[in-house]
XYZ file of C-alpha atoms in Angstrom:
667
model
C -0.041 -0.227 -0.457
C 1.167 3.523 -1.456
C 1.100 6.804 0.182
C -1.967 7.214 -1.680
C -4.043 4.810 -0.340
C -3.161 5.326 3.076
C -4.055 8.133 2.905
C -7.126 7.014 0.961
C -7.383 5.119 4.100
C -6.689 7.667 7.119
C -9.770 9.665 5.380
C -12.222 6.162 5.614
C -11.129 6.187 9.025
C -11.638 9.735 9.867
C -15.690 9.079 8.202
C -15.726 5.802 10.993
C -14.591 7.691 13.350
C -16.941 10.537 13.032
C -19.801 7.746 12.974
C -18.995 5.535 16.107
C -19.052 9.811 17.938
C -22.182 10.424 16.521
C -23.443 7.084 17.598
C -22.094 7.597 21.413
C -23.344 11.225 21.134
C -26.737 10.354 20.340
C -26.784 7.564 23.440
C -25.401 10.028 26.180
C -28.745 12.037 24.321
C -30.536 9.518 25.521
C -29.289 8.462 28.343
C -29.690 12.017 29.628
C -33.108 12.226 28.785
C -33.807 9.608 30.597
C -32.014 10.615 33.722
C -33.957 13.832 33.576
C -37.549 12.259 32.944
C -36.656 10.273 35.564
C -36.212 12.798 38.116
C -38.889 14.988 36.871
C -41.265 12.344 37.275
C -39.828 11.896 40.796
C -40.072 15.349 41.892
C -43.281 16.418 40.439
C -45.862 12.655 39.621
C -47.832 13.137 37.090
C -50.876 12.008 39.022
C -49.730 12.688 42.829
C -52.220 13.946 45.267
C -50.970 13.038 48.278
C -49.507 15.396 51.208
C -46.774 12.629 51.697
C -44.128 11.213 48.877
C -44.760 7.649 50.841
C -48.181 7.153 49.609
C -47.130 7.717 45.431
C -46.772 4.380 44.395
C -43.108 4.926 42.745
C -42.791 1.152 41.723
C -45.555 1.266 39.481
C -44.077 4.709 37.986
C -40.390 2.901 37.061
C -42.190 -0.388 35.684
C -44.742 1.486 33.843
C -41.821 3.453 32.029
C -41.418 7.413 32.113
C -44.068 9.083 29.507
C -42.481 10.544 26.258
C -41.981 13.990 25.825
C -41.142 15.594 22.899
C -40.055 18.447 24.295
C -38.201 17.699 26.887
C -36.516 15.331 25.053
C -35.691 18.189 22.340
C -34.703 20.340 24.537
C -32.359 17.688 26.641
C -31.304 16.856 23.040
C -30.223 20.174 21.693
C -28.999 21.318 26.000
C -26.682 18.256 25.814
C -25.743 18.564 21.911
C -24.572 21.774 22.683
C -22.697 20.462 25.529
C -20.214 18.058 23.351
C -20.350 21.044 20.905
C -18.795 23.005 23.443
C -16.308 20.874 24.770
C -15.271 19.640 20.918
C -14.611 23.261 20.279
C -12.444 24.239 23.577
C -10.649 21.067 22.316
C -10.346 21.964 19.240
C -9.177 25.455 20.206
C -6.853 24.375 23.219
C -5.285 22.083 20.003
C -5.523 25.321 17.395
C -1.619 25.625 17.000
C -1.389 22.048 15.755
C 0.829 19.558 17.509
C 3.140 21.781 19.983
C -0.219 22.375 21.641
C 0.352 18.655 22.602
C 3.652 18.963 23.757
C 3.063 21.583 25.572
C 0.582 20.185 27.546
C 2.692 17.337 27.907
C 4.984 19.736 29.868
C 7.038 19.758 26.755
C 10.017 21.940 26.097
C 11.471 22.837 22.436
C 14.392 21.626 21.719
C 16.273 24.684 20.147
C 17.909 23.807 16.224
C 21.133 25.021 17.282
C 21.233 22.999 20.561
C 25.386 21.740 21.529
C 23.828 18.998 24.204
C 25.310 15.789 23.118
C 21.910 13.757 23.432
C 19.824 16.118 22.057
C 21.512 16.729 18.861
C 22.026 12.330 18.613
C 18.065 13.246 18.243
C 17.773 16.371 16.091
C 20.009 14.568 13.956
C 17.773 11.698 13.511
C 14.541 13.710 13.315
C 15.988 15.763 10.111
C 17.280 12.421 8.748
C 13.919 11.176 8.679
C 12.078 14.282 7.643
C 14.324 14.490 4.535
C 14.848 10.847 4.023
C 10.855 11.324 3.322
C 10.274 14.495 1.585
C 8.244 16.148 4.957
C 9.589 19.480 6.281
C 11.826 19.267 9.285
C 9.467 18.851 12.688
C 9.178 21.056 15.948
C 10.532 18.425 18.438
C 10.247 19.025 22.125
C 11.655 17.144 25.047
C 9.223 16.403 28.263
C 12.010 16.619 30.734
C 9.670 15.628 33.999
C 8.842 12.224 32.371
C 11.617 9.412 33.162
C 9.653 6.747 31.288
C 10.773 5.484 27.817
C 8.151 6.808 24.915
C 7.073 9.269 22.313
C 4.771 10.396 19.897
C 4.256 12.842 17.020
C 1.350 15.370 16.860
C -0.411 17.637 14.628
C -3.052 18.008 11.952
C -0.798 17.575 9.141
C 3.335 17.740 7.469
C 3.328 21.893 8.245
C 2.412 21.446 12.703
C 3.668 18.189 12.960
C 6.402 17.597 16.254
C 7.837 14.990 17.830
C 7.996 14.569 21.341
C 10.234 12.497 23.281
C 10.362 11.582 27.137
C 13.537 12.472 29.037
C 13.806 8.941 29.574
C 13.884 7.810 25.939
C 16.901 10.695 24.628
C 19.079 9.603 27.725
C 18.107 5.972 27.576
C 18.265 4.639 24.128
C 21.512 3.793 21.859
C 21.037 6.039 18.641
C 19.730 2.405 16.504
C 17.255 2.350 19.188
C 16.184 6.098 19.045
C 15.506 5.949 15.026
C 13.228 2.407 15.508
C 11.342 5.104 17.784
C 11.764 8.149 16.194
C 10.997 5.510 12.325
C 7.785 4.824 14.437
C 6.491 7.983 14.396
C 7.583 9.544 10.616
C 5.109 6.238 9.948
C 2.275 7.869 12.356
C 2.897 10.918 10.554
C 2.805 9.663 6.667
C -0.330 7.429 7.281
C -2.833 9.893 7.992
C -2.934 8.702 12.040
C -1.638 11.803 13.445
C -4.350 13.830 12.358
C -6.630 11.387 13.002
C -5.239 11.386 16.534
C -5.873 14.737 17.288
C -9.164 14.522 15.889
C -9.686 11.807 18.114
C -8.661 14.143 20.904
C -11.145 16.824 19.750
C -14.192 14.906 19.330
C -14.402 12.531 22.278
C -13.513 15.576 24.912
C -16.691 16.843 23.920
C -18.506 13.115 25.903
C -15.917 14.198 28.028
C -16.493 17.747 28.700
C -20.170 16.553 30.628
C -18.470 14.323 32.717
C -16.711 17.448 34.384
C -19.301 19.911 34.432
C -21.056 16.598 36.520
C -17.881 16.765 38.473
C -17.952 20.829 39.062
C -21.044 20.066 40.158
C -20.243 17.748 43.013
C -17.063 19.804 44.025
C -19.356 23.110 44.228
C -20.605 22.586 47.694
C -17.287 21.884 49.098
C -16.071 25.665 48.482
C -15.650 27.968 51.515
C -17.028 30.332 48.802
C -20.546 28.595 48.485
C -21.443 29.094 52.368
C -19.793 32.975 52.874
C -22.433 33.846 49.874
C -24.825 32.178 51.853
C -24.391 33.866 55.441
C -25.152 36.819 53.985
C -29.071 35.809 53.919
C -30.042 33.572 56.454
C -32.955 32.294 54.551
C -30.891 31.180 51.535
C -28.296 29.544 54.344
C -32.373 27.497 55.433
C -31.975 26.562 51.922
C -28.680 25.080 51.817
C -28.635 21.254 52.640
C -31.982 21.587 49.506
C -29.669 23.655 47.210
C -26.750 20.849 48.044
C -28.351 17.892 48.180
C -30.262 19.250 44.558
C -26.342 19.915 43.091
C -24.869 16.501 44.482
C -28.231 14.386 42.734
C -27.465 16.167 39.669
C -23.958 16.670 39.708
C -23.393 12.368 40.275
C -26.506 11.902 37.675
C -24.322 14.072 34.866
C -21.423 12.572 35.594
C -22.872 9.145 35.621
C -24.205 9.732 32.301
C -21.350 12.013 31.117
C -18.456 8.799 32.163
C -20.457 5.913 30.265
C -20.852 7.804 27.230
C -16.461 8.812 27.624
C -16.993 5.027 28.371
C -17.293 3.647 24.605
C -15.815 6.799 23.166
C -12.203 5.665 24.856
C -12.710 2.002 23.470
C -13.760 3.541 20.571
C -10.421 5.169 20.951
C -8.500 2.502 21.935
C -9.667 -0.157 19.873
C -8.200 2.498 16.570
C -5.076 3.060 18.027
C -4.093 -0.822 18.815
C -4.977 -1.499 15.182
C -2.148 1.953 14.549
C 0.439 0.500 16.597
C 1.967 -2.807 14.651
C 1.568 -1.489 11.269
C 3.588 1.585 12.952
C 6.393 -0.995 13.948
C 6.151 -3.565 10.960
C 6.039 0.548 8.927
C 9.760 1.094 11.209
C 11.628 -1.712 10.497
C 11.103 -1.680 6.662
C 12.061 2.091 6.451
C 15.620 1.496 8.846
C 16.689 -2.187 7.232
C 17.041 -2.444 11.541
C 14.756 -4.898 13.424
C 17.053 -5.071 16.249
C 17.179 -0.819 17.264
C 13.167 -0.980 17.099
C 13.046 -4.423 18.925
C 15.460 -3.573 21.627
C 13.731 -0.086 22.515
C 10.859 -2.113 23.118
C 12.694 -4.002 24.863
C 13.780 -1.267 27.737
C 10.685 -0.201 27.915
C 9.492 -3.165 29.362
C 12.693 -3.826 31.407
C 11.860 0.132 32.553
C 10.350 -0.165 36.510
C 8.040 2.968 35.070
C 7.981 0.891 32.082
C 6.335 3.606 29.211
C 4.070 4.914 31.887
C 3.901 8.581 31.980
C 3.822 11.035 35.256
C 1.555 13.343 32.785
C -2.571 14.735 34.339
C -2.920 15.526 30.505
C -1.884 11.665 29.730
C -5.194 10.281 30.059
C -6.156 12.083 27.004
C -3.384 11.822 24.732
C -2.848 8.052 25.743
C -3.185 7.133 22.337
C -0.578 9.227 20.608
C 2.215 7.556 22.538
C 5.644 4.469 21.039
C 4.092 2.631 24.364
C 1.013 2.361 26.399
C 1.740 5.741 28.946
C -0.921 4.699 31.352
C -1.289 1.392 33.998
C -2.660 -1.865 33.501
C -5.942 -0.896 31.520
C -9.379 -3.232 32.647
C -8.874 -7.116 29.846
C -6.934 -4.885 27.279
C -10.543 -3.246 26.539
C -8.689 0.304 27.588
C -5.373 -0.370 26.446
C -4.283 2.122 23.474
C -1.466 -0.143 22.386
C -1.284 -4.258 21.911
C 0.470 -5.683 24.774
C 4.290 -5.131 24.404
C 5.395 -8.737 24.756
C 3.125 -9.625 21.349
C 4.595 -6.622 19.601
C 8.197 -7.939 20.693
C 7.263 -11.616 19.613
C 6.087 -10.336 16.052
C 10.028 -8.169 15.830
C 11.876 -11.206 17.435
C 10.206 -14.191 17.586
C 12.846 -16.182 19.689
C 12.192 -13.341 22.425
C 11.978 -15.197 26.284
C 10.039 -12.444 27.695
C 12.682 -11.993 29.919
C 13.759 -7.730 30.498
C 16.574 -6.367 29.922
C 17.845 -4.335 32.808
C 17.927 -0.287 31.195
C 20.974 1.845 32.135
C 21.318 5.460 30.678
C 23.569 5.619 27.497
C 27.427 7.056 28.679
C 28.030 10.218 26.799
C 30.973 9.968 23.931
C 34.196 10.832 24.808
C 36.243 13.181 22.750
C 38.236 10.253 20.986
C 34.591 8.090 20.472
C 33.036 11.419 18.798
C 36.110 12.066 16.569
C 36.085 8.350 15.365
C 32.133 8.486 14.776
C 33.158 12.001 12.244
C 35.603 9.688 10.783
C 32.698 7.154 10.259
C 30.184 9.746 8.835
C 32.478 10.763 6.547
C 33.423 7.755 5.319
C 28.980 6.595 5.005
C 29.048 9.803 3.222
C 28.888 9.468 -0.430
C 26.243 6.595 -0.545
C 23.721 8.133 -2.594
C 22.638 7.410 -5.823
C 22.215 9.871 -9.092
C 21.564 8.521 -11.947
C 19.057 9.611 -14.123
C 19.162 6.939 -16.886
C 17.645 4.329 -14.217
C 15.046 7.139 -12.529
C 11.519 5.951 -13.750
C 8.370 8.209 -13.937
C 5.967 5.602 -12.127
C 8.983 5.396 -9.295
C 9.204 9.516 -8.527
C 5.365 9.170 -7.790
C 5.403 5.799 -6.056
C 8.085 6.882 -4.057
C 5.563 9.677 -2.180
C 5.497 9.239 1.885
C 7.684 6.499 1.753
C 11.652 5.828 3.755
C 14.147 3.254 3.044
C 17.763 2.711 3.769
C 18.262 4.072 0.782
C 16.630 7.454 1.229
C 17.916 7.595 4.883
C 21.116 7.505 3.276
C 21.307 9.657 0.580
C 19.813 12.255 3.062
C 22.513 11.869 5.470
C 24.757 12.421 2.828
C 23.096 15.725 1.292
C 23.348 17.145 5.015
C 27.124 16.188 5.282
C 27.583 17.122 2.237
C 26.212 20.550 2.342
C 29.132 23.470 3.128
C 29.502 23.794 6.851
C 28.315 27.145 7.028
C 25.408 26.967 5.830
C 24.032 23.952 7.563
C 25.379 25.781 10.658
C 23.295 28.691 9.777
C 19.994 26.852 9.002
C 19.825 26.391 12.545
C 19.311 29.402 14.147
C 16.713 31.993 13.494
C 19.074 35.039 11.585
C 21.066 31.951 9.878
C 17.864 30.959 8.419
C 16.964 34.129 7.207
C 20.059 34.591 4.994
C 19.956 31.052 4.000
C 16.103 31.218 2.849
C 17.351 34.376 1.062
C 20.017 33.497 -0.305
C 18.679 30.330 -2.150
C 16.822 33.080 -4.174
C 19.418 35.410 -4.796
C 20.227 35.454 -8.871
C 23.517 35.306 -10.346
C 22.601 37.790 -12.703
C 24.294 41.333 -12.286
C 21.250 43.175 -12.613
C 18.783 41.633 -10.633
C 21.533 40.460 -7.892
C 21.411 44.885 -7.496
C 17.919 45.191 -7.577
C 17.983 42.060 -5.037
C 20.419 43.792 -2.102
C 18.692 46.996 -2.129
C 15.750 45.296 -1.176
C 17.001 43.473 1.099
C 18.600 46.946 2.641
C 15.416 48.554 2.989
C 14.218 45.415 4.538
C 15.919 42.987 5.915
C 17.428 43.205 9.812
C 21.006 44.421 9.785
C 22.403 40.845 11.456
C 20.664 39.037 8.447
C 22.544 40.934 6.431
C 25.995 41.001 7.939
C 24.788 36.908 7.668
C 24.105 36.877 4.797
C 27.072 38.690 3.609
C 29.291 36.008 5.057
C 27.226 32.773 3.762
C 27.255 34.517 -0.109
C 30.374 32.452 -1.541
C 29.052 29.487 0.275
C 26.039 29.176 -2.055
C 28.073 28.692 -5.387
C 28.764 25.356 -3.888
C 25.260 24.222 -3.561
C 24.142 21.678 -5.687
C 20.343 21.665 -6.795
C 19.434 18.836 -4.685
C 20.872 20.411 -1.814
C 18.430 23.461 -2.229
C 15.326 21.595 -0.574
C 17.251 19.991 1.502
C 18.716 23.569 3.546
C 14.975 25.229 3.672
C 13.486 21.804 5.430
C 16.440 22.277 7.472
C 16.080 25.927 8.652
C 12.516 25.728 9.058
C 12.286 24.595 12.946
C 15.061 27.772 13.497
C 12.062 29.882 11.236
C 9.450 29.388 13.014
C 11.570 30.882 16.473
C 10.997 33.947 14.768
C 7.993 36.528 16.409
C 5.084 37.079 14.154
C 6.019 40.391 13.246
C 9.399 39.064 11.993
C 8.013 36.591 10.077
C 5.333 38.870 8.313
C 8.738 40.766 7.244
C 10.601 37.767 6.837
C 7.371 36.990 3.880
C 7.816 40.109 2.189
C 11.240 39.977 1.339
C 11.071 36.494 0.152
C 8.089 36.894 -2.185
C 10.233 40.394 -4.082
C 12.946 38.641 -3.795
C 11.125 35.495 -5.858
C 9.855 37.793 -8.354
C 12.889 40.711 -8.881
C 13.416 40.027 -12.175
C 9.898 40.092 -13.852
C 10.853 36.601 -14.906
C 10.485 34.976 -12.067
C 11.063 30.642 -12.557
C 9.152 28.024 -11.565
C 11.482 26.920 -8.888
C 11.666 29.633 -7.584
C 8.082 30.048 -7.602
C 8.046 26.155 -5.937
C 10.807 26.944 -3.481
C 8.723 30.481 -1.735
C 5.712 28.518 -1.812
C 7.006 25.581 -0.120
C 8.482 27.896 2.661
C 5.021 29.827 2.896
C 3.002 26.740 3.149
C 5.046 24.823 6.180
C 5.263 28.413 7.748
C 2.361 29.626 8.078
C 0.523 27.694 10.053
C 2.940 28.465 13.209
C 2.255 32.329 12.749
C -1.657 31.719 12.065
C -5.014 29.942 12.635
C -4.875 28.140 8.462
C -4.709 24.703 8.838
C -3.931 21.726 6.130
C -6.314 21.698 3.231
C -9.469 19.064 3.808
C -9.766 16.880 0.617
C -13.109 18.208 -0.613
C -12.524 17.396 -4.675
C -13.326 14.000 -5.598
C -13.000 13.931 -9.060
C -10.843 15.939 -11.198
C -13.699 17.685 -13.521
C -13.924 20.801 -11.167
C -10.306 21.628 -11.328
C -9.995 20.031 -14.951
C -8.920 23.630 -16.393
C -6.649 24.039 -13.073
C -5.091 21.077 -14.363
C -4.921 22.342 -18.001
C -2.682 25.302 -16.988
C -0.273 23.474 -14.295
C 0.361 21.095 -17.008
C 1.056 24.080 -19.283
C 3.381 26.250 -17.690
C 4.959 22.711 -17.341
C 5.510 21.533 -20.869
C 6.675 25.596 -21.709
C 9.631 25.141 -19.122
C 12.137 24.932 -21.411
C 10.398 23.202 -24.287
C 12.256 25.091 -27.822
C 9.247 24.914 -29.927
C 5.378 25.156 -29.453
C 5.534 21.690 -31.273
C 7.413 20.164 -28.182
C 5.147 21.712 -25.359
C 2.806 20.282 -26.912
C 3.823 17.222 -27.343
C 4.828 17.405 -23.534
C 0.859 18.488 -22.984
C -0.500 15.625 -24.643
C 1.995 13.332 -22.651
C 0.977 14.366 -19.855
C -2.733 15.205 -19.825
C -2.691 11.611 -21.850
C -2.551 10.006 -18.110
C -5.303 11.627 -16.435
C -7.767 9.515 -17.901
C -10.812 11.413 -18.403
C -11.944 10.828 -22.052
C -14.844 12.817 -22.471
C -13.092 16.438 -21.161
C -11.082 18.049 -24.211
C -7.141 18.488 -23.307
C -5.878 21.115 -24.873
C -2.642 23.197 -24.217
C -3.307 26.825 -23.256
C -1.721 29.259 -24.659
C 1.790 30.903 -23.071
C 0.149 34.022 -21.346
C -2.406 31.905 -19.183
C -0.244 29.302 -18.019
C 1.729 31.562 -15.860
C 2.560 31.577 -12.594
C -0.558 32.875 -11.514
C -2.598 30.516 -13.321
C -0.180 27.920 -11.733
C -0.495 29.382 -7.942
C -4.104 29.213 -8.423
C -3.601 25.862 -9.854
C -1.988 24.568 -6.985
C -4.801 25.930 -4.116
C -6.849 24.301 -6.258
C -5.622 21.199 -6.670
C -4.247 21.144 -2.990
C -8.219 20.671 -2.018
C -8.251 17.013 -4.298
C -8.227 13.470 -2.795
C -5.328 11.465 -2.546
C -5.348 9.250 -5.608
C -6.981 12.062 -7.573
C -3.256 13.518 -6.475
C -1.333 10.841 -7.764
C -2.746 11.393 -10.544
C -1.939 14.106 -11.113
C 1.412 14.629 -10.138
C 2.353 10.891 -12.517
C 0.659 13.450 -15.514
C 3.466 16.259 -13.811
C 5.925 13.873 -14.332
C 5.389 12.553 -17.640
C 5.467 16.227 -19.000
C 8.580 17.325 -17.333
C 10.526 13.979 -18.521
C 8.879 14.088 -21.734
C 12.325 15.505 -23.753
C 14.476 15.778 -20.849
C 16.008 13.324 -18.300
C 15.284 13.694 -14.834
C 18.221 15.166 -13.770
C 18.970 16.947 -9.997
C 16.803 20.151 -11.397
C 13.772 18.410 -12.492
C 13.652 16.164 -9.994
C 13.473 18.479 -6.909
C 11.079 20.478 -9.275
C 8.564 17.847 -9.095
C 9.682 17.139 -5.163
C 8.379 21.017 -5.132
C 5.220 20.487 -6.705
C 4.995 17.464 -4.770
C 5.398 19.351 -1.114
C 2.769 21.940 -2.630
C 0.087 19.593 -2.628
C 1.187 17.708 0.651
C 3.194 14.696 -1.070
C 6.171 13.925 -0.012
C 8.635 13.006 -1.952
C 11.971 11.850 -0.368
C 15.632 12.620 -2.214
C 15.906 10.288 -5.601
C 18.428 7.170 -5.698
C 18.847 4.951 -8.569
C 17.990 2.174 -7.088
C 14.792 3.162 -5.659
C 13.176 4.090 -9.129
C 14.449 0.783 -10.747
C-alpha cells in the first residue's frame, strides 16, 4: 500500500470515527433524557395528590416506564448537543496551534535547533535525516523533561504543523539505533495519516468528556468555602443550603455518570483504533530502517524500565493514543489499552524473545576520541547517495511519495553531510536561517542581484544582512538537489521568529523571488514551500481538507499546471504540445478536452491558483495529477537534479512528500 492509499484509508477511518462518535453522542443524549425525565417524575409525579411522597406508587412509575415528552426530549437533546459541541470546540481551539499544543500540554519544552547538548543533537540529527529521507518538512522537536520513562509521540493536523515529542528517558536511555527505530515509528504515524486522526479523536472525545467534567464540577461546588460564605448574608438562603446541596449532588452525580458512560464508549473506540495502528507503525519502522534490532531493543527497554512507558502528566489520559508505548497503568482486560501488549509487539519483531526484559542503564556520553571516530565513520558513510538519471522511472517518482527506505535515509545523511558547513550551521538559528532562505533566491545576473540587494537593504534586519554577506560565497557550492534540503533544515529555526519578524520575512521572500520580473517555476515553488510550511505556525490556517473528489471541478487548473510545465525549457511550440499531451493523457478523462493553453494563460499566477485548487483533491487524484506532471517534465529531458527537485517541490505544495530520488529506489 502506497502513501496515497494510506491517506485515502485514513480519510475513510476518519469518517468511521465520526459515525462512531455520533452514535456515542446519541446514546449520551438518550441517557440524559431518560435521567431528566426520571428525576422530574420523582419530583413532580403526574398523578400525585397526596401530601406525603410515601403514598405515591414509585414502583409503578419504574415498571410502567417514563412518558415520552417530545418537548422535554428536544430541550435535553439540544442542551446536551450544545455542551458536547462546546467541549469539542474548546479542545479544538486548545490544539489549534497543531502538534506543539499537545507537547506543551504534556509539559514539553522545545529543543532549539542549534542546541549543543550531545543527546539532544543526536535526536535532532535523526529527526532531520528521517524528514529529508521522507520529503517531509523538519518538525519541531520537544523533550518532556519530567518524564523519565521511555516514550514518544507525533502530533499535528498535517505535515506543516507536525511535532515530535520524546521523554527525557528516551533520550538518555536509548542508543542511536534504538532511538532511530522509535522516531521511524512516529514518522510512520505522520506519513500514514494516523497523526491527524489522533488529533481529531482527541477533539471529538473531549466533547463527551466535557459532560462528565461539568458533573464533577457540580459535585465539588458544595465543598467550596465561598459557597457557604455567600449564603451567610441571607438567613433564608442559609436555610435552603441543604436542599441546594442535595440538588447539586444529585444532578452532579447523574450528569457525571452519564458523561462517564458516554466517555467509556468513546474511549473504547479510541483505544481500538489506536491498537490497530501500532502494529502497522512497528512494521513500517522496520521497513524504513532495515534494522529490526533497533526498534526491538527499544521496546525491550520499555519493558525493562520499572516505569515501563508510564507517563506522569495529568493530561496523559487524553493523549494516551499518541504515545509510542502504553503511557497509562494496565487497563482492565485490555479494553482501554491504546497499545497491544508489549510482549506481543516484541515477539512479532523478535520471535526468539523469552519474555525477560533487560536491565536498563543510561547511555554514556561519547568521549572526545569516540566523537572523532564517529565523525570519521560518518564521512566514510557519506557518498552512498546514488544519482543516475538513466535509472529514474516516472512511475517510481510518484510511487516513492511518503516512503522511507534505508537508501533514502543514507541519501539524506549524505546530503546533509555534503552541505557547506557554514550553511548547515546557519540554517539552525533564526538569523542564519533567514539568510539561507534569502541566499537561495538571489539571482546570478548582476543587474537583478543589485536590485535584490537594494530590497534587502531597505527591509531586512541588519544582523541578517551581515550573515548573508558572510554566507553568500558558500551558495556557489550548493547543488540543485540540496536547495530543498536547506529549506527543510531551516524551517524549525524560522518558526522561532516573532509574528512581526515573520511578516517581514514573508514579504522579502516574495519580493526576492519576483525581483527579475521573470520568476522561474522552481523559485516560485521554493517560495511556496517556505510559506506553506511556515504559515500554520503564525496563523490559524489549517492544512486543506480533501473536498474535491474528482478532477472535473479543477480540470482547467490541471491544464494550466501541465501547460506551465510543458512550456518550461521547451524550444518550440511543437515540443511543448507533445510534452503536454504526454501528461494530459495520464489523467484518464476521455470526455474532457485537453488543450495546451496559450503561454500567457499558463504563467505563475495561473499556476498559483491551480496548485491552491488542486490541494483540495483527494489523495488518489493527487497521485494521478503528479504522475501527469512527471510525464510532462520527463518527455524530452532526463530527470536530472533540477527536474527532480521541481517535481519534489510541486509535490510538496500538494502535501505529497517525495523523498530524495535514488537509483535503486526508482529502478
